[in-house]
Amino acid sequence: MSKQELRYNGLTELKETLPVDWYFDPAHYQRELEVIWYKNWVYVCRADALAQPRAFRTQQIGSQNILVLRTEEGSLQAFHNTCRHRGSVLVTETEGVMRSKNIMCPYHNWTYNQQGELIRTPSKQCPSAFNMAEHSLYDVAVVDWNGFVFVNLAGQDAQAIEQCIGAGANAFANWPAADLKVGASYSKTMDCNWKVFWENYNECLHCPGVHKDLSKLVPIYRRNYMTPYDDPNWQQNLTSDDPALRGGMRTGAQTWTTDGQPIGNVFPNLSDEERARAFTYVDVQPTAFIVGHVDYMRIVRIMPLGPEKTEIQAEWLFMEETLNDPNVDIAPAVDFVKQVMAEDAHVSELNQAGMRSIRHKKGSLMPEEYAVHDFQNWVRAQLR
């Protein structure tokens, strides 16, 4: 195999898409919840949103409601928000600080400590075979990864998040990710299946027509490519000074903002390559992708709400000194990405609506859609 074949990203043979009914069939949607969403890591919030002892969040994932808690000792705990007595919801608020050091069911007052252990029931006596230790809250795995809190309903069987992320697990070593603060957030509910949004994210065939301003900022996007290696002639382009050929930002631009200029100071420890690239992506499938720019980071969470309904939520993360500087305006970063997300949401909804044709059973992928193929293979592997 030649060097070019080793480096060229594009598909070299025809590949079909997933079956179209996987995007709207209720039974298949339920299967994906059980096999994918209930067994992989799901993003909840930033760790500093749970900084205070007894601070909590509840998170809905499909039909499952999860309670995430910061203990008085400082650790994170997560459980199904379900009492072991007769199944009542334990905590009804979406976020806050617990008034008591214990978790008490509002129905029959079964009481658990912050580690989820049952410590008290209101019954005057318990059945002879009743063992308090066997009635702890149902465990959920929880991790603080670079300041991002993720949960996994697989509990003790959850694979380490670093293994799930793979090669990107150390991609943000030079970013102060854990210390950054949320400067802005945004959410939108789209009329499309969650996979449609991921597939749109994984290709740039749509970029010239859909993301005109983004394609001016990142000129290689105007050529339908995400990286130089998407081009069959990549070898002859790498030494070019033209960012439309070699990739990267347009001349003079440094980051994803309306004018391409950084918001406040840039992160001090980035390598020359990271500064030149200007954006570093890490995917945590199926829940989120995280982007490191030279001046801010952002996380976009994908959450299925139904077979044809998906919520996207974005958070922009800045250095505290940037947010505290009255002379710094973060709007150029926030507004630019909001525009890109709105454009992506629009075409994702068009994609979903068009798949309802009774004639359309499967589609075909073009060479530039190699990452869509990779994502779809990931979905196939999860379902197997």
mmCIF file of C-alpha atoms in Angstrom:
data_model
loop_
_atom_site.group_PDB
_atom_site.id
_atom_site.type_symbol
_atom_site.label_atom_id
_atom_site.label_comp_id
_atom_site.label_asym_id
_atom_site.label_seq_id
_atom_site.Cartn_x
_atom_site.Cartn_y
_atom_site.Cartn_z
ATOM 1 C CA MET A 1 0.000 0.000 0.000
ATOM 2 C CA SER A 2 1.386 3.385 -1.014
ATOM 3 C CA LYS A 3 2.029 6.281 1.350
ATOM 4 C CA GLN A 4 -0.827 8.209 -0.278
ATOM 5 C CA GLU A 5 -3.269 5.367 0.396
ATOM 6 C CA LEU A 6 -2.102 5.268 4.004
ATOM 7 C CA ARG A 7 -2.816 8.959 4.552
ATOM 8 C CA TYR A 8 -5.797 9.720 2.314
ATOM 9 C CA ASN A 9 -8.948 9.898 4.432
ATOM 10 C CA GLY A 10 -11.641 9.466 1.799
ATOM 11 C CA LEU A 11 -13.724 6.378 1.163
ATOM 12 C CA THR A 12 -12.435 4.421 -1.811
ATOM 13 C CA GLU A 13 -15.503 2.242 -2.322
ATOM 14 C CA LEU A 14 -19.260 2.782 -2.173
ATOM 15 C CA LYS A 15 -20.753 2.541 1.315
ATOM 16 C CA GLU A 16 -24.431 2.560 2.245
ATOM 17 C CA THR A 17 -25.914 4.535 5.105
ATOM 18 C CA LEU A 18 -27.807 3.058 8.026
ATOM 19 C CA PRO A 19 -31.349 1.827 7.298
ATOM 20 C CA VAL A 20 -33.668 4.803 7.195
ATOM 21 C CA ASP A 21 -36.135 3.384 9.727
ATOM 22 C CA TRP A 22 -33.385 3.595 12.369
ATOM 23 C CA TYR A 23 -34.064 7.330 12.356
ATOM 24 C CA PHE A 24 -37.762 7.286 13.262
ATOM 25 C CA ASP A 25 -38.922 3.799 14.324
ATOM 26 C CA PRO A 26 -39.979 3.942 18.030
ATOM 27 C CA ALA A 27 -38.930 0.352 18.717
ATOM 28 C CA HIS A 28 -35.467 0.920 17.287
ATOM 29 C CA TYR A 29 -35.157 4.197 19.223
ATOM 30 C CA GLN A 30 -35.891 2.300 22.433
ATOM 31 C CA ARG A 31 -33.229 -0.256 21.522
ATOM 32 C CA GLU A 32 -30.668 2.533 21.017
ATOM 33 C CA LEU A 33 -31.524 4.024 24.395
ATOM 34 C CA GLU A 34 -30.963 0.689 26.124
ATOM 35 C CA VAL A 35 -27.854 -0.391 24.232
ATOM 36 C CA ILE A 36 -26.131 2.934 23.526
ATOM 37 C CA TRP A 37 -27.360 5.668 25.850
ATOM 38 C CA TYR A 38 -27.732 3.528 28.964
ATOM 39 C CA LYS A 39 -24.269 1.975 28.561
ATOM 40 C CA ASN A 40 -22.081 4.916 27.549
ATOM 41 C CA TRP A 41 -20.935 8.137 29.209
ATOM 42 C CA VAL A 42 -23.372 11.077 29.116
ATOM 43 C CA TYR A 43 -22.413 14.676 29.865
ATOM 44 C CA VAL A 44 -24.243 16.352 32.753
ATOM 45 C CA CYS A 45 -22.575 19.652 33.669
ATOM 46 C CA ARG A 46 -19.336 21.365 34.594
ATOM 47 C CA ALA A 47 -17.761 20.239 37.858
ATOM 48 C CA ASP A 48 -17.869 23.744 39.311
ATOM 49 C CA ALA A 49 -21.659 23.675 38.991
ATOM 50 C CA LEU A 50 -21.425 21.074 41.779
ATOM 51 C CA ALA A 51 -18.656 22.757 43.740
ATOM 52 C CA GLN A 52 -20.588 23.281 46.996
ATOM 53 C CA PRO A 53 -21.035 20.358 49.417
ATOM 54 C CA ARG A 54 -24.504 18.795 48.936
ATOM 55 C CA ALA A 55 -24.896 20.495 45.535
ATOM 56 C CA PHE A 56 -26.863 18.286 43.149
ATOM 57 C CA ARG A 57 -28.169 17.978 39.620
ATOM 58 C CA THR A 58 -30.794 15.630 38.230
ATOM 59 C CA GLN A 59 -30.424 14.552 34.616
ATOM 60 C CA GLN A 60 -33.001 12.888 32.369
ATOM 61 C CA ILE A 61 -31.540 10.336 29.925
ATOM 62 C CA GLY A 62 -34.274 8.694 27.915
ATOM 63 C CA SER A 63 -36.727 7.349 30.501
ATOM 64 C CA GLN A 64 -34.086 7.336 33.246
ATOM 65 C CA ASN A 65 -33.641 10.114 35.801
ATOM 66 C CA ILE A 66 -30.238 10.350 37.463
ATOM 67 C CA LEU A 67 -29.175 12.174 40.633
ATOM 68 C CA VAL A 68 -25.622 13.564 40.783
ATOM 69 C CA LEU A 69 -24.392 14.805 44.156
ATOM 70 C CA ARG A 70 -21.295 16.459 45.618
ATOM 71 C CA THR A 71 -20.737 14.905 49.030
ATOM 72 C CA GLU A 72 -19.591 16.815 52.082
ATOM 73 C CA GLU A 73 -16.215 15.076 51.685
ATOM 74 C CA GLY A 74 -15.900 16.525 48.174
ATOM 75 C CA SER A 75 -16.424 13.433 46.026
ATOM 76 C CA LEU A 76 -19.042 13.011 43.317
ATOM 77 C CA GLN A 77 -21.745 10.365 43.659
ATOM 78 C CA ALA A 78 -24.472 9.405 41.188
ATOM 79 C CA PHE A 79 -27.532 7.207 41.530
ATOM 80 C CA HIS A 80 -30.787 6.416 39.826
ATOM 81 C CA ASN A 81 -33.242 8.952 41.261
ATOM 82 C CA THR A 82 -35.362 6.081 42.540
ATOM 83 C CA CYS A 83 -36.177 4.930 46.071
ATOM 84 C CA ARG A 84 -35.480 1.254 46.776
ATOM 85 C CA HIS A 85 -38.762 0.965 48.704
ATOM 86 C CA ARG A 86 -41.473 1.223 46.047
ATOM 87 C CA GLY A 87 -39.690 3.241 43.402
ATOM 88 C CA SER A 88 -40.646 6.846 44.151
ATOM 89 C CA VAL A 89 -38.606 9.729 42.783
ATOM 90 C CA LEU A 90 -36.241 10.930 45.512
ATOM 91 C CA VAL A 91 -35.344 14.468 44.381
ATOM 92 C CA THR A 92 -37.860 16.476 42.378
ATOM 93 C CA GLU A 93 -35.787 19.616 41.661
ATOM 94 C CA THR A 94 -33.440 19.767 38.675
ATOM 95 C CA GLU A 95 -30.606 21.387 40.649
ATOM 96 C CA GLY A 96 -29.809 22.959 43.980
ATOM 97 C CA VAL A 97 -28.210 22.268 47.356
ATOM 98 C CA MET A 98 -29.647 19.579 49.596
ATOM 99 C CA ARG A 99 -30.998 20.930 52.877
ATOM 100 C CA SER A 100 -30.105 17.749 54.784
ATOM 101 C CA LYS A 101 -26.932 15.708 54.759
ATOM 102 C CA ASN A 102 -29.071 12.662 53.898
ATOM 103 C CA ILE A 103 -31.291 11.797 50.937
ATOM 104 C CA MET A 104 -34.870 11.257 52.121
ATOM 105 C CA CYS A 105 -37.650 9.866 49.955
ATOM 106 C CA PRO A 106 -40.604 12.300 49.998
ATOM 107 C CA TYR A 107 -43.102 9.421 49.866
ATOM 108 C CA HIS A 108 -42.342 7.108 52.815
ATOM 109 C CA ASN A 109 -39.192 8.716 54.267
ATOM 110 C CA TRP A 110 -36.726 5.968 53.511
ATOM 111 C CA THR A 111 -33.410 7.715 54.176
ATOM 112 C CA TYR A 112 -30.024 7.225 52.519
ATOM 113 C CA ASN A 113 -26.617 8.700 53.247
ATOM 114 C CA GLN A 114 -24.573 10.544 50.629
ATOM 115 C CA GLN A 115 -22.972 7.258 49.519
ATOM 116 C CA GLY A 116 -26.452 5.903 48.711
ATOM 117 C CA GLU A 117 -26.601 3.485 51.666
ATOM 118 C CA LEU A 118 -29.974 2.954 53.313
ATOM 119 C CA ILE A 119 -29.703 4.120 56.920
ATOM 120 C CA ARG A 120 -33.302 4.429 58.111
ATOM 121 C CA THR A 121 -36.916 3.436 57.372
ATOM 122 C CA PRO A 122 -40.033 4.684 59.176
ATOM 123 C CA SER A 123 -41.226 1.134 59.888
ATOM 124 C CA LYS A 124 -41.255 0.159 63.563
ATOM 125 C CA GLN A 125 -39.728 -3.166 62.608
ATOM 126 C CA CYS A 126 -38.452 -4.762 59.403
ATOM 127 C CA PRO A 127 -39.097 -8.273 58.076
ATOM 128 C CA SER A 128 -36.660 -10.839 59.387
ATOM 129 C CA ALA A 129 -35.003 -11.310 56.000
ATOM 130 C CA PHE A 130 -34.677 -7.573 55.322
ATOM 131 C CA ASN A 131 -31.043 -6.439 55.008
ATOM 132 C CA MET A 132 -30.396 -2.690 54.944
ATOM 133 C CA ALA A 133 -27.121 -3.218 53.069
ATOM 134 C CA GLU A 134 -29.004 -4.834 50.185
ATOM 135 C CA HIS A 135 -31.186 -1.757 49.667
ATOM 136 C CA SER A 136 -28.644 0.899 48.720
ATOM 137 C CA LEU A 137 -29.526 3.243 45.865
ATOM 138 C CA TYR A 138 -28.899 1.906 42.363
ATOM 139 C CA ASP A 139 -25.383 2.987 41.458
ATOM 140 C CA VAL A 140 -24.434 5.108 38.451
ATOM 141 C CA ALA A 141 -20.811 5.672 37.446
ATOM 142 C CA VAL A 142 -19.692 9.302 37.576
ATOM 143 C CA VAL A 143 -16.421 10.972 36.609
ATOM 144 C CA ASP A 144 -14.923 14.455 36.534
ATOM 145 C CA TRP A 145 -12.904 14.526 33.295
ATOM 146 C CA ASN A 146 -11.078 17.838 32.781
ATOM 147 C CA GLY A 147 -13.820 19.642 34.702
ATOM 148 C CA PHE A 148 -16.638 17.961 32.750
ATOM 149 C CA VAL A 149 -18.978 15.698 34.740
ATOM 150 C CA PHE A 150 -20.143 12.554 32.965
ATOM 151 C CA VAL A 151 -22.368 9.710 34.170
ATOM 152 C CA ASN A 152 -22.723 6.142 32.933
ATOM 153 C CA LEU A 153 -25.772 4.055 33.787
ATOM 154 C CA ALA A 154 -23.701 0.884 33.489
ATOM 155 C CA GLY A 155 -22.481 1.628 37.010
ATOM 156 C CA GLN A 156 -19.633 -0.607 38.130
ATOM 157 C CA ASP A 157 -19.531 -2.184 34.663
ATOM 158 C CA ALA A 158 -18.790 1.151 32.958
ATOM 159 C CA GLN A 159 -15.673 1.288 30.838
ATOM 160 C CA ALA A 160 -13.173 4.011 31.791
ATOM 161 C CA ILE A 161 -14.022 7.224 29.972
ATOM 162 C CA GLU A 162 -10.441 7.495 28.660
ATOM 163 C CA GLN A 163 -10.894 4.159 26.882
ATOM 164 C CA CYS A 164 -14.133 5.372 25.332
ATOM 165 C CA ILE A 165 -12.532 8.588 24.092
ATOM 166 C CA GLY A 166 -9.482 6.734 22.802
ATOM 167 C CA ALA A 167 -6.781 8.719 21.018
ATOM 168 C CA GLY A 168 -8.286 12.056 22.064
ATOM 169 C CA ALA A 169 -8.108 11.365 25.805
ATOM 170 C CA ASN A 170 -4.980 13.529 26.213
ATOM 171 C CA ALA A 171 -5.750 16.072 23.514
ATOM 172 C CA PHE A 172 -6.422 18.891 25.987
ATOM 173 C CA ALA A 173 -3.287 18.442 28.082
ATOM 174 C CA ASN A 174 -2.184 22.001 27.224
ATOM 175 C CA TRP A 175 -5.553 23.620 27.920
ATOM 176 C CA PRO A 176 -6.546 24.705 31.463
ATOM 177 C CA ALA A 177 -9.845 22.911 30.926
ATOM 178 C CA ALA A 178 -10.633 22.115 34.555
ATOM 179 C CA ASP A 179 -10.195 25.771 35.612
ATOM 180 C CA LEU A 180 -12.354 27.376 32.943
ATOM 181 C CA LYS A 181 -15.724 28.956 33.729
ATOM 182 C CA VAL A 182 -18.955 28.912 31.742
ATOM 183 C CA GLY A 183 -19.416 32.326 30.160
ATOM 184 C CA ALA A 184 -22.502 31.531 28.081
ATOM 185 C CA SER A 185 -24.845 28.664 27.311
ATOM 186 C CA TYR A 186 -27.393 27.884 24.615
ATOM 187 C CA SER A 187 -29.882 25.113 23.948
ATOM 188 C CA LYS A 188 -32.163 24.209 21.089
ATOM 189 C CA THR A 189 -34.616 21.395 20.439
ATOM 190 C CA MET A 190 -34.421 20.022 16.898
ATOM 191 C CA ASP A 191 -36.933 17.924 15.000
ATOM 192 C CA CYS A 192 -34.481 15.207 14.048
ATOM 193 C CA ASN A 193 -33.007 11.949 15.290
ATOM 194 C CA TRP A 194 -29.847 12.288 17.397
ATOM 195 C CA LYS A 195 -27.770 10.415 14.787
ATOM 196 C CA VAL A 196 -28.659 12.951 12.084
ATOM 197 C CA PHE A 197 -26.945 15.734 14.022
ATOM 198 C CA TRP A 198 -23.839 13.594 14.624
ATOM 199 C CA GLU A 199 -23.654 12.713 10.928
ATOM 200 C CA ASN A 200 -23.897 16.364 9.934
ATOM 201 C CA TYR A 201 -21.089 17.136 12.399
ATOM 202 C CA ASN A 202 -18.896 14.481 10.785
ATOM 203 C CA GLU A 203 -18.720 15.897 7.273
ATOM 204 C CA CYS A 204 -18.110 19.166 5.480
ATOM 205 C CA LEU A 205 -19.773 18.472 2.158
ATOM 206 C CA HIS A 206 -22.473 20.828 3.419
ATOM 207 C CA CYS A 207 -20.087 23.561 4.571
ATOM 208 C CA PRO A 208 -19.802 25.789 1.467
ATOM 209 C CA GLY A 209 -23.568 26.005 0.998
ATOM 210 C CA VAL A 210 -24.691 26.006 4.639
ATOM 211 C CA HIS A 211 -21.835 27.658 6.581
ATOM 212 C CA LYS A 212 -20.790 30.553 4.354
ATOM 213 C CA ASP A 213 -19.205 32.621 7.150
ATOM 214 C CA LEU A 214 -17.484 29.608 8.696
ATOM 215 C CA SER A 215 -16.124 28.620 5.297
ATOM 216 C CA LYS A 216 -14.586 32.072 4.943
ATOM 217 C CA LEU A 217 -12.931 31.684 8.342
ATOM 218 C CA VAL A 218 -11.678 28.129 7.603
ATOM 219 C CA PRO A 219 -11.012 28.216 3.841
ATOM 220 C CA ILE A 220 -10.516 24.466 3.371
ATOM 221 C CA TYR A 221 -14.203 24.059 4.267
ATOM 222 C CA ARG A 222 -15.039 25.884 1.008
ATOM 223 C CA ARG A 223 -13.603 22.860 -0.812
ATOM 224 C CA ASN A 224 -15.920 20.425 1.058
ATOM 225 C CA TYR A 225 -12.949 19.115 3.059
ATOM 226 C CA MET A 226 -12.352 18.992 6.818
ATOM 227 C CA THR A 227 -8.602 18.327 6.630
ATOM 228 C CA PRO A 228 -5.899 18.388 3.931
ATOM 229 C CA TYR A 229 -5.925 14.573 3.917
ATOM 230 C CA ASP A 230 -9.493 14.544 2.576
ATOM 231 C CA ASP A 231 -8.051 15.608 -0.790
ATOM 232 C CA PRO A 232 -6.700 12.783 -3.002
ATOM 233 C CA ASN A 233 -3.868 15.197 -3.912
ATOM 234 C CA TRP A 234 -2.984 15.959 -0.282
ATOM 235 C CA GLN A 235 0.764 15.437 -0.741
ATOM 236 C CA GLN A 236 1.240 18.328 -3.140
ATOM 237 C CA ASN A 237 -0.818 20.701 -0.950
ATOM 238 C CA LEU A 238 0.915 20.384 2.421
ATOM 239 C CA THR A 239 3.696 22.830 1.581
ATOM 240 C CA SER A 240 1.241 25.409 0.234
ATOM 241 C CA ASP A 241 0.794 28.777 1.962
ATOM 242 C CA ASP A 242 -2.875 28.747 0.988
ATOM 243 C CA PRO A 243 -5.067 27.646 3.950
ATOM 244 C CA ALA A 244 -7.666 26.445 1.458
ATOM 245 C CA LEU A 245 -5.146 23.731 0.546
ATOM 246 C CA ARG A 246 -3.147 23.071 3.728
ATOM 247 C CA GLY A 247 -5.975 23.704 6.225
ATOM 248 C CA GLY A 248 -6.158 26.012 9.207
ATOM 249 C CA MET A 249 -7.614 29.480 9.608
ATOM 250 C CA ARG A 250 -7.643 32.220 6.995
ATOM 251 C CA THR A 251 -4.637 34.534 7.051
ATOM 252 C CA GLY A 252 -4.750 36.799 10.105
ATOM 253 C CA ALA A 253 -7.446 34.802 11.925
ATOM 254 C CA GLN A 254 -6.681 32.891 15.118
ATOM 255 C CA THR A 255 -9.952 31.536 16.472
ATOM 256 C CA TRP A 256 -13.659 30.949 15.890
ATOM 257 C CA THR A 257 -15.156 34.401 16.382
ATOM 258 C CA THR A 258 -16.992 36.791 14.093
ATOM 259 C CA ASP A 259 -13.714 38.544 13.209
ATOM 260 C CA GLY A 260 -11.316 35.649 13.823
ATOM 261 C CA GLN A 261 -9.605 37.465 16.705
ATOM 262 C CA PRO A 262 -9.187 36.020 20.223
ATOM 263 C CA ILE A 263 -11.402 36.907 23.157
ATOM 264 C CA GLY A 264 -9.026 38.312 25.792
ATOM 265 C CA ASN A 265 -5.735 36.503 26.323
ATOM 266 C CA VAL A 266 -4.919 33.212 24.603
ATOM 267 C CA PHE A 267 -4.140 30.093 26.612
ATOM 268 C CA PRO A 268 -0.445 30.316 27.542
ATOM 269 C CA ASN A 269 0.665 26.680 27.269
ATOM 270 C CA LEU A 270 -0.521 25.741 23.788
ATOM 271 C CA SER A 271 2.022 24.402 21.340
ATOM 272 C CA ASP A 272 2.803 26.193 18.098
ATOM 273 C CA GLU A 273 0.933 23.452 16.247
ATOM 274 C CA GLU A 274 -2.161 23.865 18.453
ATOM 275 C CA ARG A 275 -2.142 27.639 17.935
ATOM 276 C CA ALA A 276 -1.734 27.251 14.181
ATOM 277 C CA ARG A 277 -4.508 24.660 13.969
ATOM 278 C CA ALA A 278 -6.776 26.925 16.080
ATOM 279 C CA PHE A 279 -9.316 24.221 16.890
ATOM 280 C CA THR A 280 -8.889 20.788 18.476
ATOM 281 C CA TYR A 281 -11.838 18.402 18.639
ATOM 282 C CA VAL A 282 -12.550 15.534 21.041
ATOM 283 C CA ASP A 283 -15.643 13.368 20.605
ATOM 284 C CA VAL A 284 -17.320 11.589 23.515
ATOM 285 C CA GLN A 285 -19.905 9.516 21.669
ATOM 286 C CA PRO A 286 -22.852 9.488 21.857
ATOM 287 C CA THR A 287 -23.148 12.463 24.167
ATOM 288 C CA ALA A 288 -20.889 15.391 23.237
ATOM 289 C CA PHE A 289 -18.014 16.922 21.357
ATOM 290 C CA ILE A 290 -15.557 19.326 22.965
ATOM 291 C CA VAL A 291 -13.541 21.947 21.099
ATOM 292 C CA GLY A 292 -10.391 23.683 22.269
ATOM 293 C CA HIS A 293 -9.672 27.019 20.616
ATOM 294 C CA VAL A 294 -6.725 29.264 21.455
ATOM 295 C CA ASP A 295 -8.824 31.516 23.711
ATOM 296 C CA TYR A 296 -11.853 29.498 24.818
ATOM 297 C CA MET A 297 -13.307 26.005 24.864
ATOM 298 C CA ARG A 298 -16.825 24.825 24.185
ATOM 299 C CA ILE A 299 -18.803 21.666 24.696
ATOM 300 C CA VAL A 300 -21.869 20.693 22.678
ATOM 301 C CA ARG A 301 -24.087 18.045 24.230
ATOM 302 C CA ILE A 302 -26.464 15.935 22.173
ATOM 303 C CA MET A 303 -29.454 14.470 24.041
ATOM 304 C CA PRO A 304 -32.202 12.320 22.447
ATOM 305 C CA LEU A 305 -35.731 13.353 23.410
ATOM 306 C CA GLY A 306 -37.558 10.956 21.083
ATOM 307 C CA PRO A 307 -37.137 9.139 17.758
ATOM 308 C CA GLU A 308 -37.342 12.439 15.887
ATOM 309 C CA LYS A 309 -36.492 15.001 18.542
ATOM 310 C CA THR A 310 -33.051 15.963 19.879
ATOM 311 C CA GLU A 311 -31.785 18.669 22.211
ATOM 312 C CA ILE A 312 -28.423 20.323 21.619
ATOM 313 C CA GLN A 313 -26.860 22.339 24.393
ATOM 314 C CA ALA A 314 -23.662 24.372 24.148
ATOM 315 C CA GLU A 315 -21.465 25.915 26.826
ATOM 316 C CA TRP A 316 -18.661 28.414 26.161
ATOM 317 C CA LEU A 317 -15.757 28.184 28.620
ATOM 318 C CA PHE A 318 -13.307 31.025 29.297
ATOM 319 C CA MET A 319 -10.521 31.849 31.711
ATOM 320 C CA GLU A 320 -11.883 33.554 34.816
ATOM 321 C CA GLU A 321 -9.700 36.602 34.146
ATOM 322 C CA THR A 322 -11.326 36.960 30.727
ATOM 323 C CA LEU A 323 -14.840 36.899 32.162
ATOM 324 C CA ASN A 324 -13.887 39.357 34.907
ATOM 325 C CA ASP A 325 -12.350 41.879 32.522
ATOM 326 C CA PRO A 326 -14.942 44.627 31.851
ATOM 327 C CA ASN A 327 -13.172 45.484 28.601
ATOM 328 C CA VAL A 328 -13.617 42.000 27.133
ATOM 329 C CA ASP A 329 -16.734 41.077 25.163
ATOM 330 C CA ILE A 330 -17.347 37.349 24.638
ATOM 331 C CA ALA A 331 -20.216 37.952 22.185
ATOM 332 C CA PRO A 332 -18.065 37.505 19.026
ATOM 333 C CA ALA A 333 -17.344 33.898 20.065
ATOM 334 C CA VAL A 334 -20.845 33.122 21.302
ATOM 335 C CA ASP A 335 -22.681 34.684 18.375
ATOM 336 C CA PHE A 336 -20.462 33.043 15.771
ATOM 337 C CA VAL A 337 -20.932 29.520 17.126
ATOM 338 C CA LYS A 338 -24.668 30.074 17.681
ATOM 339 C CA GLN A 339 -24.971 30.931 14.005
ATOM 340 C CA VAL A 340 -23.112 27.760 12.988
ATOM 341 C CA MET A 341 -25.270 25.634 15.305
ATOM 342 C CA ALA A 342 -28.484 27.179 13.991
ATOM 343 C CA GLU A 343 -27.386 26.402 10.439
ATOM 344 C CA ASP A 344 -26.568 22.811 11.404
ATOM 345 C CA ALA A 345 -29.920 22.426 13.162
ATOM 346 C CA HIS A 346 -31.786 23.678 10.084
ATOM 347 C CA VAL A 347 -30.207 21.214 7.653
ATOM 348 C CA SER A 348 -30.489 18.366 10.188
ATOM 349 C CA GLU A 349 -34.237 18.957 10.302
ATOM 350 C CA LEU A 350 -34.368 19.025 6.486
ATOM 351 C CA ASN A 351 -32.490 15.732 6.434
ATOM 352 C CA GLN A 352 -34.896 14.137 8.910
ATOM 353 C CA ALA A 353 -38.011 15.291 7.091
ATOM 354 C CA GLY A 354 -36.768 14.058 3.722
ATOM 355 C CA MET A 355 -36.030 10.566 5.016
ATOM 356 C CA ARG A 356 -39.756 10.046 5.515
ATOM 357 C CA SER A 357 -40.125 9.267 1.797
ATOM 358 C CA ILE A 358 -41.616 5.792 1.368
ATOM 359 C CA ARG A 359 -39.155 5.221 -1.506
ATOM 360 C CA HIS A 360 -36.027 6.028 0.499
ATOM 361 C CA LYS A 361 -34.639 2.991 2.349
ATOM 362 C CA LYS A 362 -30.889 3.721 2.432
ATOM 363 C CA GLY A 363 -28.533 6.390 1.138
ATOM 364 C CA SER A 364 -25.024 6.298 -0.322
ATOM 365 C CA LEU A 365 -21.905 7.905 1.146
ATOM 366 C CA MET A 366 -19.432 9.938 -0.875
ATOM 367 C CA PRO A 367 -15.629 9.764 -0.337
ATOM 368 C CA GLU A 368 -15.593 12.901 1.828
ATOM 369 C CA GLU A 369 -18.084 11.285 4.240
ATOM 370 C CA TYR A 370 -15.562 8.851 5.704
ATOM 371 C CA ALA A 371 -16.205 10.140 9.244
ATOM 372 C CA VAL A 372 -19.952 9.617 8.777
ATOM 373 C CA HIS A 373 -19.128 6.039 7.818
ATOM 374 C CA ASP A 374 -16.964 5.677 10.941
ATOM 375 C CA PHE A 375 -19.781 6.996 13.131
ATOM 376 C CA GLN A 376 -22.340 4.712 11.524
ATOM 377 C CA ASN A 377 -20.023 1.741 12.021
ATOM 378 C CA TRP A 378 -19.730 2.740 15.687
ATOM 379 C CA VAL A 379 -23.531 2.668 15.949
ATOM 380 C CA ARG A 380 -23.661 -0.730 14.234
ATOM 381 C CA ALA A 381 -21.020 -2.105 16.610
ATOM 382 C CA GLN A 382 -22.903 -0.792 19.660
ATOM 383 C CA LEU A 383 -26.109 -2.458 18.492
ATOM 384 C CA ARG A 384 -24.347 -5.768 17.906
#
